Coordinates of C-alpha atoms in Angstrom, one line a residue:
M1 CA 46.6 -131.5 -204.5
S2 CA 44.1 -128.6 -203.9
S3 CA 44.6 -125.5 -202.0
S4 CA 42.2 -123.6 -200.2
F5 CA 42.1 -119.7 -200.2
Y6 CA 40.4 -117.4 -197.5
R7 CA 39.8 -113.8 -197.9
V8 CA 39.1 -111.8 -194.9
S9 CA 37.4 -108.5 -195.3
T10 CA 39.6 -105.6 -194.4
A11 CA 36.4 -103.8 -193.0
N12 CA 35.4 -106.6 -190.8
M13 CA 39.0 -106.9 -189.7
Y14 CA 39.3 -103.4 -188.7
D15 CA 35.8 -103.5 -186.8
A16 CA 36.9 -106.5 -184.8
T17 CA 40.1 -105.1 -184.0
L18 CA 38.6 -101.8 -182.8
R19 CA 36.0 -103.6 -180.8
N20 CA 38.8 -105.6 -178.9
L21 CA 40.8 -102.4 -178.6
S22 CA 37.7 -100.6 -177.1
A23 CA 37.1 -103.5 -174.7
R24 CA 40.8 -103.4 -173.6
Q25 CA 40.4 -99.7 -173.1
K26 CA 37.4 -99.8 -171.1
T27 CA 39.0 -102.7 -169.0
L28 CA 42.2 -100.3 -168.5
V29 CA 39.9 -97.3 -167.5
D30 CA 37.8 -99.5 -165.0
L31 CA 40.8 -100.9 -163.3
Q32 CA 42.4 -97.2 -163.1
E33 CA 39.1 -95.9 -161.5
N34 CA 39.2 -98.8 -159.1
L35 CA 42.7 -97.8 -158.1
T36 CA 42.0 -94.1 -157.7
A37 CA 38.9 -94.9 -155.6
G38 CA 40.5 -97.7 -153.6
K39 CA 37.4 -99.8 -154.2
R40 CA 36.7 -102.9 -156.0
V41 CA 33.0 -102.0 -156.2
V42 CA 32.7 -98.4 -157.5
R43 CA 29.0 -98.6 -158.3
P44 CA 26.2 -101.3 -157.5
S45 CA 26.2 -102.7 -161.0
D46 CA 29.9 -103.8 -160.5
D47 CA 28.7 -106.4 -157.9
P48 CA 25.1 -106.1 -156.7
V49 CA 25.6 -108.5 -153.7
A50 CA 28.9 -106.9 -152.6
A51 CA 27.2 -103.4 -152.9
A52 CA 24.3 -104.5 -150.8
Q53 CA 26.6 -105.9 -148.1
A54 CA 28.6 -102.8 -148.0
E55 CA 25.6 -100.6 -147.8
R56 CA 24.2 -102.7 -145.0
A57 CA 27.3 -102.2 -142.9
L58 CA 27.5 -98.5 -143.7
T59 CA 23.8 -97.9 -142.4
R60 CA 24.6 -100.0 -139.3
I61 CA 27.8 -98.1 -138.9
S62 CA 25.9 -94.8 -139.2
R63 CA 23.3 -96.1 -136.6
I64 CA 26.1 -96.7 -134.2
Q65 CA 27.5 -93.2 -134.6
T66 CA 24.1 -91.7 -133.8
E67 CA 23.6 -93.8 -130.7
Q68 CA 27.1 -93.0 -129.5
R69 CA 26.3 -89.2 -129.9
A70 CA 23.2 -89.8 -127.8
L71 CA 25.1 -91.7 -125.3
D72 CA 27.6 -89.0 -125.1
V73 CA 24.9 -86.6 -124.2
Q74 CA 23.4 -88.9 -121.6
R75 CA 27.0 -89.5 -120.1
N76 CA 27.4 -85.9 -119.6
A77 CA 24.0 -85.6 -117.9
I78 CA 24.8 -88.5 -115.5
A79 CA 28.2 -86.9 -114.7
Q80 CA 26.7 -83.8 -113.7
A81 CA 24.2 -85.6 -111.6
E82 CA 27.0 -87.5 -109.9
S83 CA 29.0 -84.5 -109.2
T84 CA 25.7 -82.9 -107.8
L85 CA 25.3 -85.8 -105.4
G86 CA 28.8 -85.5 -104.5
D87 CA 28.4 -81.9 -103.6
A88 CA 25.4 -82.5 -101.5
V89 CA 27.3 -85.3 -99.7
G90 CA 30.1 -82.5 -99.0
L91 CA 27.4 -80.2 -97.7
V92 CA 25.7 -82.7 -95.5
Q93 CA 29.0 -83.9 -93.9
E94 CA 29.8 -80.1 -93.1
I95 CA 26.2 -79.9 -91.5
R96 CA 26.9 -83.1 -89.5
Q97 CA 30.2 -81.7 -88.2
L98 CA 28.4 -78.5 -87.2
V99 CA 25.6 -80.7 -85.4
V100 CA 28.0 -82.5 -83.4
A101 CA 29.7 -79.3 -82.1
A102 CA 26.3 -77.8 -81.3
G103 CA 26.0 -80.7 -78.8
G104 CA 28.8 -79.6 -76.6
G105 CA 27.8 -79.5 -72.9
A106 CA 29.5 -76.4 -72.2
L107 CA 28.0 -74.2 -74.9
K108 CA 25.7 -71.3 -74.0
P109 CA 22.3 -70.9 -76.0
E110 CA 23.8 -68.0 -77.9
D111 CA 26.7 -70.3 -79.0
R112 CA 24.2 -72.9 -80.2
K113 CA 22.3 -70.5 -82.1
T114 CA 25.3 -69.5 -83.8
Y115 CA 25.7 -73.1 -84.9
A116 CA 22.1 -73.2 -86.0
N117 CA 22.6 -70.3 -88.2
Q118 CA 25.6 -71.9 -89.8
I119 CA 23.8 -75.1 -90.3
Q120 CA 20.9 -73.1 -91.9
S121 CA 23.1 -71.4 -94.4
L122 CA 24.5 -74.8 -95.4
R123 CA 21.0 -76.3 -95.8
E124 CA 19.9 -73.3 -98.2
Q125 CA 23.0 -74.3 -100.2
L126 CA 21.9 -77.9 -100.1
T127 CA 18.4 -76.9 -101.5
E128 CA 20.0 -75.0 -104.3
V129 CA 22.4 -78.1 -105.2
I130 CA 19.7 -80.7 -105.2
N131 CA 17.6 -78.5 -107.7
R132 CA 20.4 -78.1 -110.2
K133 CA 19.6 -78.7 -113.9
D134 CA 21.6 -79.8 -116.9
T135 CA 22.4 -77.7 -119.9
N136 CA 19.1 -78.2 -121.4
G137 CA 17.1 -77.1 -118.3
I138 CA 16.1 -80.5 -117.1
P139 CA 16.5 -81.3 -113.3
L140 CA 19.4 -83.6 -112.8
L141 CA 17.5 -85.4 -109.7
G142 CA 14.0 -85.4 -111.6
A143 CA 13.7 -89.2 -111.4
L144 CA 10.9 -90.3 -113.8
G145 CA 9.8 -86.4 -114.4
S146 CA 9.5 -83.5 -112.3
A147 CA 8.8 -79.8 -112.0
L148 CA 11.6 -77.5 -112.9
E149 CA 12.3 -77.5 -109.2
P150 CA 11.9 -81.1 -107.8
F151 CA 12.3 -80.3 -104.1
T152 CA 10.0 -77.7 -102.5
G153 CA 10.0 -76.7 -99.1
P154 CA 10.1 -75.9 -96.3
L155 CA 6.2 -75.8 -96.1
L156 CA 3.9 -75.2 -93.4
S157 CA 2.1 -78.5 -94.0
N158 CA 3.3 -81.9 -93.0
P159 CA 5.1 -83.3 -94.8
D160 CA 7.3 -80.1 -95.0
Y161 CA 9.1 -81.1 -98.0
L162 CA 7.8 -82.4 -101.2
F163 CA 9.1 -84.2 -104.2
A164 CA 7.2 -82.6 -107.2
G165 CA 7.6 -85.5 -109.5
L166 CA 7.3 -89.2 -110.2
P167 CA 9.6 -91.2 -108.1
G168 CA 11.6 -94.0 -109.8
Q169 CA 14.6 -94.8 -111.7
A170 CA 14.7 -95.0 -115.6
A171 CA 16.2 -98.0 -117.0
S172 CA 19.2 -98.3 -119.1
G173 CA 19.0 -99.8 -122.7
G174 CA 21.5 -101.8 -124.7
T175 CA 22.9 -98.7 -126.0
S176 CA 21.8 -96.0 -123.6
I177 CA 21.5 -94.9 -120.1
P178 CA 19.1 -92.6 -118.3
T179 CA 19.7 -88.8 -118.1
T180 CA 18.3 -88.2 -114.6
V181 CA 18.9 -89.7 -111.3
D182 CA 15.9 -90.7 -108.8
G183 CA 16.1 -87.7 -106.5
H184 CA 13.2 -89.0 -104.3
A185 CA 15.2 -92.2 -103.5
A186 CA 18.3 -90.1 -102.6
L187 CA 16.8 -87.4 -100.4
M188 CA 13.2 -88.3 -99.5
F189 CA 12.4 -90.9 -96.6
D190 CA 9.7 -93.6 -97.3
P191 CA 8.1 -94.7 -93.8
V192 CA 8.1 -98.4 -95.3
R193 CA 11.5 -98.3 -97.2
D194 CA 13.5 -96.3 -94.7
G195 CA 11.5 -96.1 -91.5
V196 CA 13.4 -92.8 -90.2
Y197 CA 11.7 -91.4 -87.0
T198 CA 12.4 -88.5 -85.1
A199 CA 11.6 -88.5 -81.2
T200 CA 10.8 -85.0 -79.7
V201 CA 10.9 -84.8 -76.0
T202 CA 8.9 -82.5 -73.7
R203 CA 10.0 -82.7 -70.3
G204 CA 8.1 -82.5 -67.1
A205 CA 9.3 -80.9 -63.8
G206 CA 12.6 -82.5 -62.6
S207 CA 13.3 -84.4 -65.6
S208 CA 16.4 -84.8 -67.5
L209 CA 14.9 -87.4 -70.2
V210 CA 16.8 -87.9 -73.3
T211 CA 15.8 -90.8 -75.9
S212 CA 18.2 -92.7 -77.9
A213 CA 18.0 -93.1 -81.8
I214 CA 14.8 -94.8 -82.9
T215 CA 15.2 -98.2 -84.5
T216 CA 12.3 -99.5 -86.9
S217 CA 11.4 -103.0 -88.0
N218 CA 8.7 -104.7 -89.9
R219 CA 7.9 -101.4 -91.6
E220 CA 5.0 -102.7 -93.5
A221 CA 3.1 -103.3 -90.2
L222 CA 4.4 -99.9 -88.9
D223 CA 3.2 -98.2 -92.0
G224 CA 4.2 -94.8 -91.1
A225 CA 2.1 -94.5 -87.9
Q226 CA 2.7 -91.6 -85.3
Y227 CA 2.9 -92.3 -81.5
A228 CA 3.1 -90.4 -78.4
L229 CA 4.2 -91.5 -75.3
A230 CA 3.1 -89.7 -72.0
V231 CA 5.0 -90.8 -68.9
N232 CA 2.3 -91.2 -66.0
T233 CA 4.6 -92.4 -63.2
V234 CA 8.1 -93.2 -62.4
T235 CA 8.6 -95.6 -59.4
V236 CA 12.1 -96.0 -58.0
D237 CA 12.7 -99.0 -55.7
P238 CA 15.7 -97.9 -53.4
V239 CA 16.0 -101.4 -52.1
A240 CA 16.3 -103.1 -55.2
G241 CA 17.6 -100.3 -57.1
T242 CA 15.5 -100.5 -60.0
T243 CA 13.3 -98.1 -61.8
V244 CA 9.8 -98.7 -63.5
V245 CA 8.1 -96.3 -65.9
D246 CA 4.3 -96.5 -66.3
Y247 CA 3.3 -94.6 -69.6
T248 CA 0.4 -94.2 -71.8
L249 CA 1.1 -94.9 -75.7
T250 CA -1.1 -93.2 -78.1
K251 CA -1.1 -94.4 -81.9
T252 CA -2.3 -92.3 -84.8
A253 CA -2.6 -94.1 -87.8
K254 CA -2.3 -92.9 -91.4
D255 CA -5.9 -93.1 -92.0
G256 CA -6.4 -90.8 -88.8
T257 CA -7.5 -94.0 -86.4
V258 CA -6.4 -93.1 -82.9
T259 CA -5.9 -96.1 -80.2
T260 CA -4.3 -95.8 -76.8
S261 CA -3.0 -98.3 -74.3
N262 CA -1.1 -98.3 -71.0
V263 CA 2.3 -99.8 -70.7
T264 CA 4.4 -100.5 -67.7
T265 CA 8.2 -101.3 -68.4
A266 CA 10.2 -104.1 -66.6
P267 CA 12.3 -103.1 -63.7
V268 CA 15.6 -101.6 -64.7
K269 CA 18.8 -100.8 -62.7
T270 CA 18.3 -97.3 -61.8
G271 CA 20.6 -95.0 -63.9
Q272 CA 20.5 -97.7 -66.9
P273 CA 18.7 -97.2 -70.3
I274 CA 15.1 -98.1 -70.0
P275 CA 14.1 -100.0 -73.1
I276 CA 10.8 -99.0 -74.8
T277 CA 9.4 -101.4 -77.7
I278 CA 6.2 -100.8 -79.7
N279 CA 4.6 -103.7 -81.1
E280 CA 1.8 -103.9 -83.9
G281 CA 0.3 -107.5 -83.1
P282 CA 3.0 -109.9 -82.9
D283 CA 5.6 -107.7 -84.7
T284 CA 8.1 -105.3 -83.0
V285 CA 7.9 -102.4 -85.2
M286 CA 10.0 -99.6 -83.1
S287 CA 12.3 -99.7 -80.2
F288 CA 14.3 -97.0 -78.4
S289 CA 15.5 -96.4 -74.8
L290 CA 15.0 -93.7 -72.2
T291 CA 18.0 -92.4 -70.5
G292 CA 18.8 -89.7 -67.9
T293 CA 16.1 -89.2 -65.5
P294 CA 12.5 -89.5 -66.6
A295 CA 9.7 -88.0 -64.5
A296 CA 5.9 -87.9 -64.6
G297 CA 4.7 -85.4 -67.2
D298 CA 7.4 -86.3 -69.7
S299 CA 6.1 -87.0 -73.1
V300 CA 7.8 -88.1 -76.3
A301 CA 6.4 -87.6 -79.9
L302 CA 7.6 -90.2 -82.3
Q303 CA 6.7 -88.9 -86.0
P304 CA 8.3 -90.3 -89.3
S305 CA 10.9 -87.9 -91.0
S306 CA 9.9 -87.1 -94.5
S307 CA 13.4 -85.9 -95.9
L308 CA 16.9 -85.3 -95.3
M309 CA 16.1 -81.6 -95.6
G310 CA 13.4 -81.9 -93.0
T311 CA 15.7 -83.8 -90.8
I312 CA 18.2 -80.8 -91.0
D313 CA 15.6 -78.4 -90.2
S314 CA 14.3 -80.2 -87.2
A315 CA 18.0 -80.2 -86.0
I316 CA 18.1 -76.4 -86.5
R317 CA 14.8 -75.9 -84.5
G318 CA 16.0 -78.2 -81.9
I319 CA 19.6 -76.5 -81.3
T320 CA 18.0 -73.1 -81.7
D321 CA 15.4 -73.8 -79.1
A322 CA 17.5 -75.6 -76.6
T323 CA 17.6 -73.9 -73.1
D324 CA 20.1 -76.3 -71.7
S325 CA 22.6 -79.3 -72.7
V326 CA 19.9 -82.0 -72.1
A327 CA 17.6 -80.4 -74.8
A328 CA 20.5 -79.8 -77.1
S329 CA 21.7 -83.6 -76.5
Q330 CA 18.2 -84.7 -77.3
A331 CA 18.2 -82.6 -80.6
V332 CA 21.7 -83.5 -81.6
G333 CA 21.2 -87.2 -81.0
Q334 CA 18.2 -87.3 -83.1
A335 CA 19.5 -85.3 -85.8
L336 CA 22.9 -87.3 -86.1
S337 CA 20.9 -90.6 -86.5
N338 CA 18.6 -89.5 -89.2
I339 CA 21.3 -87.6 -91.0
D340 CA 23.4 -90.7 -91.2
A341 CA 20.4 -92.5 -92.6
G342 CA 20.2 -89.7 -95.2
M343 CA 23.7 -89.9 -96.1
E344 CA 23.4 -93.6 -96.6
R345 CA 20.7 -92.9 -99.3
L346 CA 22.9 -90.3 -101.0
H347 CA 25.9 -92.7 -101.0
N348 CA 23.7 -95.5 -102.6
M349 CA 22.3 -93.1 -105.3
R350 CA 25.8 -91.6 -106.1
G351 CA 27.2 -95.0 -106.4
Y352 CA 24.3 -96.0 -108.7
A353 CA 25.3 -92.8 -110.7
G354 CA 28.8 -94.1 -110.9
E355 CA 27.8 -97.4 -112.1
L356 CA 25.7 -95.7 -114.9
L357 CA 28.9 -94.0 -116.0
N358 CA 30.9 -97.3 -116.0
R359 CA 28.1 -98.8 -117.9
A360 CA 28.3 -96.0 -120.5
D361 CA 31.9 -96.7 -120.9
R362 CA 31.1 -100.5 -121.4
I363 CA 28.5 -99.6 -124.1
T364 CA 31.1 -97.3 -125.7
G365 CA 33.6 -100.2 -125.9
D366 CA 31.1 -102.7 -127.1
Q367 CA 30.0 -100.2 -129.9
D368 CA 33.6 -99.7 -130.9
K369 CA 34.1 -103.4 -131.4
R370 CA 30.8 -103.6 -133.3
S371 CA 32.0 -100.6 -135.6
I372 CA 35.3 -102.3 -136.2
Q373 CA 33.5 -105.5 -137.2
L374 CA 31.2 -103.7 -139.5
E375 CA 33.9 -101.7 -141.1
G376 CA 35.8 -105.0 -141.7
D377 CA 32.5 -106.5 -143.2
R378 CA 32.2 -103.3 -145.6
S379 CA 35.9 -103.2 -146.4
R380 CA 35.8 -107.0 -147.4
A381 CA 32.6 -106.3 -149.6
E382 CA 33.8 -103.2 -151.5
D383 CA 37.4 -102.4 -151.0
L384 CA 40.3 -103.1 -153.5
D385 CA 43.2 -105.3 -152.6
M386 CA 45.7 -102.6 -153.8
V387 CA 48.6 -105.1 -154.7
Q388 CA 46.3 -107.2 -156.8
G389 CA 44.7 -104.0 -158.3
I390 CA 48.1 -102.6 -159.3
S391 CA 49.1 -105.9 -160.7
D392 CA 45.9 -106.2 -162.9
F393 CA 46.4 -102.8 -164.0
Q394 CA 49.9 -103.4 -165.1
N395 CA 48.9 -106.6 -166.8
A396 CA 45.9 -104.7 -168.8
S397 CA 48.3 -101.8 -169.7
V398 CA 50.7 -104.1 -171.2
G399 CA 48.0 -106.0 -173.0
Y400 CA 46.5 -102.8 -174.4
E401 CA 49.8 -101.5 -175.5
A402 CA 50.6 -104.8 -177.4
A403 CA 47.2 -104.7 -179.1
L404 CA 47.8 -101.0 -180.3
K405 CA 51.2 -102.0 -181.8
S406 CA 49.9 -105.0 -183.4
Y407 CA 47.0 -103.1 -184.8
A408 CA 49.4 -100.4 -186.1
Q409 CA 51.7 -102.9 -187.6
V410 CA 48.7 -104.8 -189.2
Q411 CA 47.2 -101.6 -190.6
R412 CA 50.4 -100.7 -192.4
L413 CA 50.4 -103.8 -194.4
S414 CA 49.1 -103.8 -197.9
L415 CA 49.2 -105.8 -201.1
F416 CA 49.9 -102.8 -203.0
N417 CA 53.3 -102.3 -201.2
F418 CA 54.4 -105.6 -203.1
I419 CA 53.2 -104.8 -206.5
S420 CA 55.8 -103.1 -208.7

C-alpha cells in the first residue's frame, strides 16, 4: 500500500490567506460604509441600474421643487389680485350706497353735490386700487400684458376710459397658474358681451320724463350703435284714458352711418310706463320704458357705457347737475343699473381668481403625492435595509475575526517546533 504525500508551499499558503483576508476586510469596510451612509448604492459602480433609477428620481424631485417655488410666486400674485378685486368690490358697494342716498326726493342741489363729492373721492380710490402692482412691479389686473397703469382716464375722448393692454386671460398649466387677472373683463364693458347702455334725458317744457334701465338683447345685431330718441308729440285721449307718443329715432352705427325713422307707440293707460323697443331687422336689440309725464321736445340719448369707472363718472355728473328730484332720479336709476352690471363683472373675475387659488392648492397636493412616490422610488433603488445591513455587517465581522484567528494559529505552527 502506497501513500501520497503533498507539500504546500508556505509562501503560496500565506499569499492565498492574505488575499482572502484582504477580501474579507474590503467586504467589511464596504458594509460599514453602507451602514454609515444608510445606502445600499454608495457609488454608481455598486449597482449601475439602481444608481440610474435613483438619479432619475432625484432629477424629477428637483424639477418638482423648482415648479413648486414658481407656483408659490404665482399663488402670491393671484392672492394679491383677488384681494385687489375684493377692495374694488368694497369701494363700488360704498359708491352704490351713496348713489342711492343721492336720489332722495327731499334733497337740495347742495346736498346732492355733497354726495357727488364723496362718490368722486371713492372713484379716485378705485382708480388707484385697480392699477395696483405686485412686488415685481407687474400690474395685477394686466391681463395678457399691459402698460404700468392698465386703466387710463377719464379722457376727453370717447370712450372716456381705456384699457392700455391686451385683453384676455392667460391659461393655467399642469403645474402653474397665471400671475395676472384679466382687468379688461373685470372693469371694462364690451358692447357685444355686456351691452351696457346709459340713457341721458333732456326734458322739454312741462316734462317730468324719466326712463327705466336699458335692457339689451341680440347684441351682435346691436353692435354698439348709438341711438337718439326725440319726442315729437304726446297725444292724450281723455275719453279712453290713454297716451300715445310719436318720436323720431336716430341711429348712429359704429361706422358713422346715420339712419332715422318715425315711430308711434301703442296706446298705453295714462300714467303707466310707455314701453319702447328698438329693432334691428327682425331682432329686438333694446328695450326700456318712459315714465313720468313725457312732453314734446323731450329727447333721450342712448349710448354704450365703456367701463364701470365711466358709469361712476356719469353718475357724478348727473347727480351734480341735477336741478330737481326728477333729474336726480334719472341719473341715479341709470347709474344703479350699470353699477350692478359692473359689480357682476367684478364678482365673476374675483370668483375666477379664487378658483385659481384653489387650483394652485390642488397642484400643490398633486406635486406632494408625486414627490412621495418619487422619493419611494429613489429609496427602493439605493437605500439600505438597516436591519439586513446590520446583520450582514455582524456576519462579515465574525467571519473576518475567525479568519484572522485561524491565520494567526496556522502561522505559529512549524515543523521545527517538533524537532528536538
